[in-house]
Amino acid sequence: ELKVEQNPLFLSMQEGKNYTIYCNYSTTSDRLYWYRQDPGKSLESLFVLLSNGAVKQEGRLMASLDTKARLSTLHITAAVHDLSATYFCAVDIPPKTSYDKVIFGPGTSLSVIP
Amino acid sequence: EAQVTQNPRYLITVTGKKLTVTCSQNMNHEYMSWYRQDPGLGLRQIYYSMNVEVTDKGDVPEGYKVSRKEKRNFPLILESPSPNQTSLYFCASSPRQGRGGYTFGSGTRLTVV
């Protein structure tokens, strides 16, 4: 069964601290995306990781992809309140005959507290 | 501005009354998709389209229809809505499957009573 798992599902962290969100997936893929969703809002693209070893950084967030381990990480450095949101990873499943889709993880709800 | 436009943002309707949620993108994207988001169930794909006149079922297509007569538009049709279709719906597009990720619309919150 195709699965994308995120860990943790809920995270409460203090401002200024560092933390990592993990995204594991169960099938071969070399394309992975991270999205952010604020409460009641749409999803916003954060990072597009298109190959093994890819690393992208934007502000206090850094994402990486290890396709051999089927693992992506989203690292938060010195968290601030504005980072409070739900973060989704999504894995692009390569085409197999007519099968071709993106599978989303369940999301990690992040709350940054003073 | 590059965007995916969904309408309406909010809709309350009654069981059995046909409705259409419109989706339009201005980025010349080939790939478009509809998702529903429910608490505890995450994002589930309803239908997707690889290009004009090419559509296929996602994970939860029952009770929904789509069409892709033009590249920019991908409407979602509920022929006979039921309360279990109460959800938050997102339309999304990408240049093509597997390239660059999605741009999402702002969402449609549908309530069926």
mmCIF file of C-alpha atoms in Angstrom:
data_model
loop_
_atom_site.group_PDB
_atom_site.id
_atom_site.type_symbol
_atom_site.label_atom_id
_atom_site.label_comp_id
_atom_site.label_asym_id
_atom_site.label_seq_id
_atom_site.Cartn_x
_atom_site.Cartn_y
_atom_site.Cartn_z
ATOM 1 C CA GLU A 1 0.000 0.000 0.000
ATOM 2 C CA LEU A 2 1.286 3.458 -0.859
ATOM 3 C CA LYS A 3 1.780 5.447 2.325
ATOM 4 C CA VAL A 4 3.191 8.795 3.327
ATOM 5 C CA GLU A 5 3.715 9.261 7.042
ATOM 6 C CA GLN A 6 4.697 12.327 9.000
ATOM 7 C CA ASN A 7 6.155 12.503 12.455
ATOM 8 C CA PRO A 8 5.138 14.102 14.694
ATOM 9 C CA LEU A 9 1.513 14.861 13.867
ATOM 10 C CA PHE A 10 1.320 17.552 16.518
ATOM 11 C CA LEU A 11 4.179 19.693 17.719
ATOM 12 C CA SER A 12 4.219 22.415 20.294
ATOM 13 C CA MET A 13 7.528 24.171 20.553
ATOM 14 C CA GLN A 14 8.912 27.240 22.228
ATOM 15 C CA GLU A 15 10.092 30.253 20.332
ATOM 16 C CA GLY A 16 13.782 30.130 19.636
ATOM 17 C CA LYS A 17 14.040 26.354 19.666
ATOM 18 C CA ASN A 18 14.992 24.011 16.816
ATOM 19 C CA TYR A 19 13.048 20.999 15.679
ATOM 20 C CA THR A 20 12.700 18.578 12.768
ATOM 21 C CA ILE A 21 9.586 17.174 11.113
ATOM 22 C CA TYR A 22 9.999 13.844 9.365
ATOM 23 C CA CYS A 23 8.260 12.543 6.265
ATOM 24 C CA ASN A 24 8.579 8.852 5.376
ATOM 25 C CA TYR A 25 7.150 7.262 2.283
ATOM 26 C CA SER A 26 6.714 3.660 1.231
ATOM 27 C CA THR A 27 7.518 3.589 -2.478
ATOM 28 C CA THR A 28 10.157 4.745 -4.892
ATOM 29 C CA SER A 29 10.065 8.430 -5.669
ATOM 30 C CA ASP A 30 12.583 11.170 -6.271
ATOM 31 C CA ARG A 31 10.144 14.063 -6.093
ATOM 32 C CA LEU A 32 8.787 15.453 -2.881
ATOM 33 C CA TYR A 33 7.041 18.663 -1.941
ATOM 34 C CA TRP A 34 6.428 20.548 1.271
ATOM 35 C CA TYR A 35 3.394 22.759 1.784
ATOM 36 C CA ARG A 36 2.195 25.031 4.526
ATOM 37 C CA GLN A 37 -1.436 25.578 5.468
ATOM 38 C CA ASP A 38 -2.654 28.260 7.858
ATOM 39 C CA PRO A 39 -5.970 27.596 9.635
ATOM 40 C CA GLY A 40 -8.899 27.997 7.250
ATOM 41 C CA LYS A 41 -6.590 28.844 4.362
ATOM 42 C CA SER A 42 -5.248 27.168 1.284
ATOM 43 C CA LEU A 43 -1.987 25.302 0.873
ATOM 44 C CA GLU A 44 1.108 27.240 -0.037
ATOM 45 C CA SER A 45 4.085 25.609 -1.708
ATOM 46 C CA LEU A 46 7.249 25.798 0.399
ATOM 47 C CA PHE A 47 9.800 23.509 -1.193
ATOM 48 C CA VAL A 48 10.160 21.339 -4.254
ATOM 49 C CA LEU A 49 12.777 18.585 -3.900
ATOM 50 C CA LEU A 50 13.527 16.848 -7.174
ATOM 51 C CA SER A 51 16.492 14.590 -6.556
ATOM 52 C CA ASN A 52 18.327 12.549 -3.965
ATOM 53 C CA GLY A 53 20.341 14.772 -1.679
ATOM 54 C CA ALA A 54 18.379 17.907 -2.562
ATOM 55 C CA VAL A 55 18.431 20.574 0.114
ATOM 56 C CA LYS A 56 16.430 23.776 0.022
ATOM 57 C CA GLN A 57 16.340 26.611 2.548
ATOM 58 C CA GLU A 58 14.011 29.529 3.012
ATOM 59 C CA GLY A 59 14.380 31.662 6.114
ATOM 60 C CA ARG A 60 14.133 29.478 9.207
ATOM 61 C CA LEU A 61 13.041 26.396 7.281
ATOM 62 C CA MET A 62 15.280 23.874 5.562
ATOM 63 C CA ALA A 63 14.092 20.783 3.704
ATOM 64 C CA SER A 64 16.097 17.793 2.523
ATOM 65 C CA LEU A 65 15.448 14.590 0.633
ATOM 66 C CA ASP A 66 17.064 11.161 0.958
ATOM 67 C CA THR A 67 15.465 8.973 -1.692
ATOM 68 C CA LYS A 68 17.369 5.853 -0.631
ATOM 69 C CA ALA A 69 15.966 6.094 2.881
ATOM 70 C CA ARG A 70 12.623 7.339 1.500
ATOM 71 C CA LEU A 71 12.829 10.173 3.966
ATOM 72 C CA SER A 72 12.474 13.917 3.857
ATOM 73 C CA THR A 73 13.035 16.288 6.739
ATOM 74 C CA LEU A 74 11.803 19.800 7.400
ATOM 75 C CA HIS A 75 14.075 21.494 9.903
ATOM 76 C CA ILE A 76 12.966 24.539 11.827
ATOM 77 C CA THR A 77 15.633 26.832 13.219
ATOM 78 C CA ALA A 78 14.940 29.286 16.043
ATOM 79 C CA ALA A 79 11.176 29.010 15.729
ATOM 80 C CA VAL A 80 8.996 32.109 15.750
ATOM 81 C CA HIS A 81 5.235 32.383 16.247
ATOM 82 C CA ASP A 82 4.651 33.125 12.548
ATOM 83 C CA LEU A 83 5.697 29.577 11.724
ATOM 84 C CA SER A 84 2.624 28.173 13.488
ATOM 85 C CA ALA A 85 0.720 26.258 10.785
ATOM 86 C CA THR A 86 0.146 22.769 9.455
ATOM 87 C CA TYR A 87 2.916 21.388 7.270
ATOM 88 C CA PHE A 88 2.277 18.717 4.655
ATOM 89 C CA CYS A 89 4.719 16.675 2.675
ATOM 90 C CA ALA A 90 3.566 15.186 -0.635
ATOM 91 C CA VAL A 91 5.246 12.481 -2.669
ATOM 92 C CA ASP A 92 5.050 12.258 -6.432
ATOM 93 C CA ILE A 93 4.556 8.645 -7.466
ATOM 94 C CA PRO A 94 6.237 7.872 -10.800
ATOM 95 C CA PRO A 95 3.987 6.774 -13.639
ATOM 96 C CA LYS A 96 3.266 3.063 -13.802
ATOM 97 C CA THR A 97 1.127 2.328 -16.811
ATOM 98 C CA SER A 98 -1.689 4.795 -16.277
ATOM 99 C CA TYR A 99 -1.058 5.316 -12.576
ATOM 100 C CA ASP A 100 0.341 8.690 -11.800
ATOM 101 C CA LYS A 101 -0.398 10.672 -8.684
ATOM 102 C CA VAL A 102 0.694 12.713 -5.721
ATOM 103 C CA ILE A 103 0.082 11.385 -2.222
ATOM 104 C CA PHE A 104 -0.080 13.721 0.731
ATOM 105 C CA GLY A 105 1.034 13.008 4.242
ATOM 106 C CA PRO A 106 -1.414 13.593 7.107
ATOM 107 C CA GLY A 107 0.148 16.899 8.073
ATOM 108 C CA THR A 108 2.062 18.129 11.115
ATOM 109 C CA SER A 109 0.294 20.770 13.143
ATOM 110 C CA LEU A 110 2.938 23.105 14.540
ATOM 111 C CA SER A 111 2.282 25.536 17.333
ATOM 112 C CA VAL A 112 5.061 27.907 18.390
ATOM 113 C CA ILE A 113 4.527 29.370 21.828
ATOM 114 C CA PRO A 114 6.305 32.284 23.493
ATOM 115 C CA GLU B 1 -0.781 37.308 -11.036
ATOM 116 C CA ALA B 2 -0.405 33.547 -11.458
ATOM 117 C CA GLN B 3 -3.232 31.887 -9.619
ATOM 118 C CA VAL B 4 -5.901 29.232 -9.354
ATOM 119 C CA THR B 5 -9.352 30.731 -8.846
ATOM 120 C CA GLN B 6 -12.130 28.761 -7.229
ATOM 121 C CA ASN B 7 -15.714 29.812 -6.801
ATOM 122 C CA PRO B 8 -17.636 29.994 -4.616
ATOM 123 C CA ARG B 9 -15.593 30.239 -1.405
ATOM 124 C CA TYR B 10 -18.514 29.157 0.735
ATOM 125 C CA LEU B 11 -21.646 27.249 -0.225
ATOM 126 C CA ILE B 12 -24.519 25.857 1.770
ATOM 127 C CA THR B 13 -26.910 23.692 -0.180
ATOM 128 C CA VAL B 14 -29.583 21.066 0.317
ATOM 129 C CA THR B 15 -29.371 17.359 -0.376
ATOM 130 C CA GLY B 16 -29.961 16.490 -4.010
ATOM 131 C CA LYS B 17 -29.598 19.956 -5.504
ATOM 132 C CA LYS B 18 -27.008 19.863 -8.271
ATOM 133 C CA LEU B 19 -24.086 22.231 -7.909
ATOM 134 C CA THR B 20 -20.872 23.142 -9.681
ATOM 135 C CA VAL B 21 -17.674 24.459 -8.152
ATOM 136 C CA THR B 22 -15.620 26.277 -10.735
ATOM 137 C CA CYS B 23 -11.829 26.246 -11.014
ATOM 138 C CA SER B 24 -9.732 28.278 -13.405
ATOM 139 C CA GLN B 25 -5.965 28.693 -13.719
ATOM 140 C CA ASN B 26 -4.044 31.316 -15.696
ATOM 141 C CA MET B 27 -0.650 29.595 -15.826
ATOM 142 C CA ASN B 28 -1.221 27.364 -18.870
ATOM 143 C CA HIS B 29 -0.788 24.320 -16.638
ATOM 144 C CA GLU B 30 -1.479 20.917 -18.142
ATOM 145 C CA TYR B 31 -2.309 19.108 -14.915
ATOM 146 C CA MET B 32 -5.278 19.928 -12.694
ATOM 147 C CA SER B 33 -6.726 18.126 -9.741
ATOM 148 C CA TRP B 34 -9.486 18.272 -7.148
ATOM 149 C CA TYR B 35 -8.964 17.377 -3.500
ATOM 150 C CA ARG B 36 -11.198 17.282 -0.498
ATOM 151 C CA GLN B 37 -9.886 17.891 2.991
ATOM 152 C CA ASP B 38 -11.580 16.442 6.033
ATOM 153 C CA PRO B 39 -10.450 16.452 9.672
ATOM 154 C CA GLY B 40 -8.478 13.325 10.452
ATOM 155 C CA LEU B 41 -8.512 12.170 6.834
ATOM 156 C CA GLY B 42 -6.116 14.653 5.293
ATOM 157 C CA LEU B 43 -6.190 15.533 1.615
ATOM 158 C CA ARG B 44 -7.817 13.013 -0.685
ATOM 159 C CA GLN B 45 -7.803 13.260 -4.436
ATOM 160 C CA ILE B 46 -11.189 13.222 -6.149
ATOM 161 C CA TYR B 47 -10.359 13.550 -9.844
ATOM 162 C CA TYR B 48 -7.462 14.726 -11.896
ATOM 163 C CA SER B 49 -6.796 15.762 -15.463
ATOM 164 C CA MET B 50 -3.547 15.361 -17.360
ATOM 165 C CA ASN B 51 -4.681 17.628 -20.182
ATOM 166 C CA VAL B 52 -7.714 18.779 -22.139
ATOM 167 C CA GLU B 53 -10.301 16.020 -22.483
ATOM 168 C CA VAL B 54 -8.200 13.671 -20.324
ATOM 169 C CA THR B 55 -9.587 13.029 -16.851
ATOM 170 C CA ASP B 56 -9.277 10.168 -14.403
ATOM 171 C CA LYS B 57 -10.523 9.112 -11.007
ATOM 172 C CA GLY B 58 -8.591 9.755 -7.854
ATOM 173 C CA ASP B 59 -9.122 8.029 -4.532
ATOM 174 C CA VAL B 60 -12.653 9.209 -3.750
ATOM 175 C CA PRO B 61 -14.504 9.908 -7.024
ATOM 176 C CA GLU B 62 -17.942 8.620 -6.019
ATOM 177 C CA GLY B 63 -20.619 11.281 -6.250
ATOM 178 C CA TYR B 64 -18.503 13.682 -8.297
ATOM 179 C CA LYS B 65 -18.031 14.511 -11.957
ATOM 180 C CA VAL B 66 -15.504 16.666 -13.740
ATOM 181 C CA SER B 67 -14.834 17.920 -17.234
ATOM 182 C CA ARG B 68 -11.835 19.498 -18.965
ATOM 183 C CA LYS B 69 -13.017 21.101 -22.162
ATOM 184 C CA GLU B 70 -10.519 23.935 -21.974
ATOM 185 C CA LYS B 71 -7.027 23.912 -20.553
ATOM 186 C CA ARG B 72 -7.704 26.612 -18.006
ATOM 187 C CA ASN B 73 -10.974 25.303 -16.511
ATOM 188 C CA PHE B 74 -11.699 22.217 -14.460
ATOM 189 C CA PRO B 75 -15.129 22.370 -12.822
ATOM 190 C CA LEU B 76 -16.259 19.937 -10.133
ATOM 191 C CA ILE B 77 -19.869 18.827 -10.405
ATOM 192 C CA LEU B 78 -21.967 17.290 -7.670
ATOM 193 C CA GLU B 79 -25.041 15.925 -9.423
ATOM 194 C CA SER B 80 -26.904 15.001 -6.235
ATOM 195 C CA PRO B 81 -25.020 16.237 -3.181
ATOM 196 C CA SER B 82 -25.319 14.378 0.090
ATOM 197 C CA PRO B 83 -24.330 15.390 3.625
ATOM 198 C CA ASN B 84 -21.200 13.185 3.487
ATOM 199 C CA GLN B 85 -19.884 15.520 0.803
ATOM 200 C CA THR B 86 -19.711 18.332 3.307
ATOM 201 C CA SER B 87 -16.030 19.214 3.173
ATOM 202 C CA LEU B 88 -13.354 21.719 2.221
ATOM 203 C CA TYR B 89 -12.504 21.393 -1.458
ATOM 204 C CA PHE B 90 -9.327 22.487 -3.199
ATOM 205 C CA CYS B 91 -8.523 22.755 -6.851
ATOM 206 C CA ALA B 92 -4.847 22.590 -7.775
ATOM 207 C CA SER B 93 -2.762 22.815 -10.913
ATOM 208 C CA SER B 94 0.820 22.129 -11.937
ATOM 209 C CA PRO B 95 2.798 22.473 -15.166
ATOM 210 C CA ARG B 96 2.538 18.732 -15.525
ATOM 211 C CA GLN B 97 2.429 15.815 -13.175
ATOM 212 C CA GLY B 98 5.685 15.556 -11.339
ATOM 213 C CA ARG B 99 7.052 18.949 -12.209
ATOM 214 C CA GLY B 100 7.170 21.751 -9.726
ATOM 215 C CA GLY B 101 4.402 20.903 -7.371
ATOM 216 C CA TYR B 102 0.933 22.322 -7.156
ATOM 217 C CA THR B 103 -0.547 25.770 -7.016
ATOM 218 C CA PHE B 104 -3.703 25.525 -4.935
ATOM 219 C CA GLY B 105 -6.901 27.512 -5.165
ATOM 220 C CA SER B 106 -8.241 29.282 -2.103
ATOM 221 C CA GLY B 107 -10.698 26.514 -1.305
ATOM 222 C CA THR B 108 -14.465 26.028 -1.249
ATOM 223 C CA ARG B 109 -16.152 25.187 1.999
ATOM 224 C CA LEU B 110 -19.262 23.185 1.120
ATOM 225 C CA THR B 111 -22.020 22.292 3.547
ATOM 226 C CA VAL B 112 -24.791 19.962 2.435
ATOM 227 C CA VAL B 113 -27.822 19.879 4.723
#
